[in-house]
């Protein structure tokens, strides 16, 4: 199973910033969108942000104005700049890629916002 490779999680104080990175293997054919989801224990995985090939973006209401998603379509990479982090942002963050042949996920990276 092809897997995306994530990095950048960690522990940060409330109000701080983190930047997540994700790279998709070039073997994934025709990626149409890349994004980030997050999940906490007992809850379903939720969309945080997504960016399509034409530049359209979609953000969860809870992160609008604080998180910014960016992509490099040539190198199949996606980033999530997270500012003004809150304790409720604590979760495992998963990178996601939508290809014409399937959906792909990363292994997840832990983000913990705590003083």
Phi, psi and omega in degrees: 000126179291135182231144176278156183245118183253158173203162172111356178288176178158194180257132180217151178281155175306137184090350181277185184229151172217154176233122178263144178234151179210136178237133177258139179300147179293347180288344177285124187271126172054075174282129180262333181204151173226151182194190182228138173239165174217157183213138174242159183305131177083359181240158177284154176293135183236149177290133174259308181199149178214146178226127181271174182296331181273005175095358179291140180237154179220127181237147169295144181303326185290345183244356181302134181086349180243325182252147177226128178259141176220156183222153167241102186292332182291318185258009177054047177240153178219145183231153175228110175271120184244115179245164179049048184294145181240157178304328180287354173278352179299125183182172166270128182257131183243132172279146184222141175227133177256107176257167180288345179255359179161180179249139186233149183229155170270178183278347180097144177226134185280131171241122180237124179248109186202147175267000000 
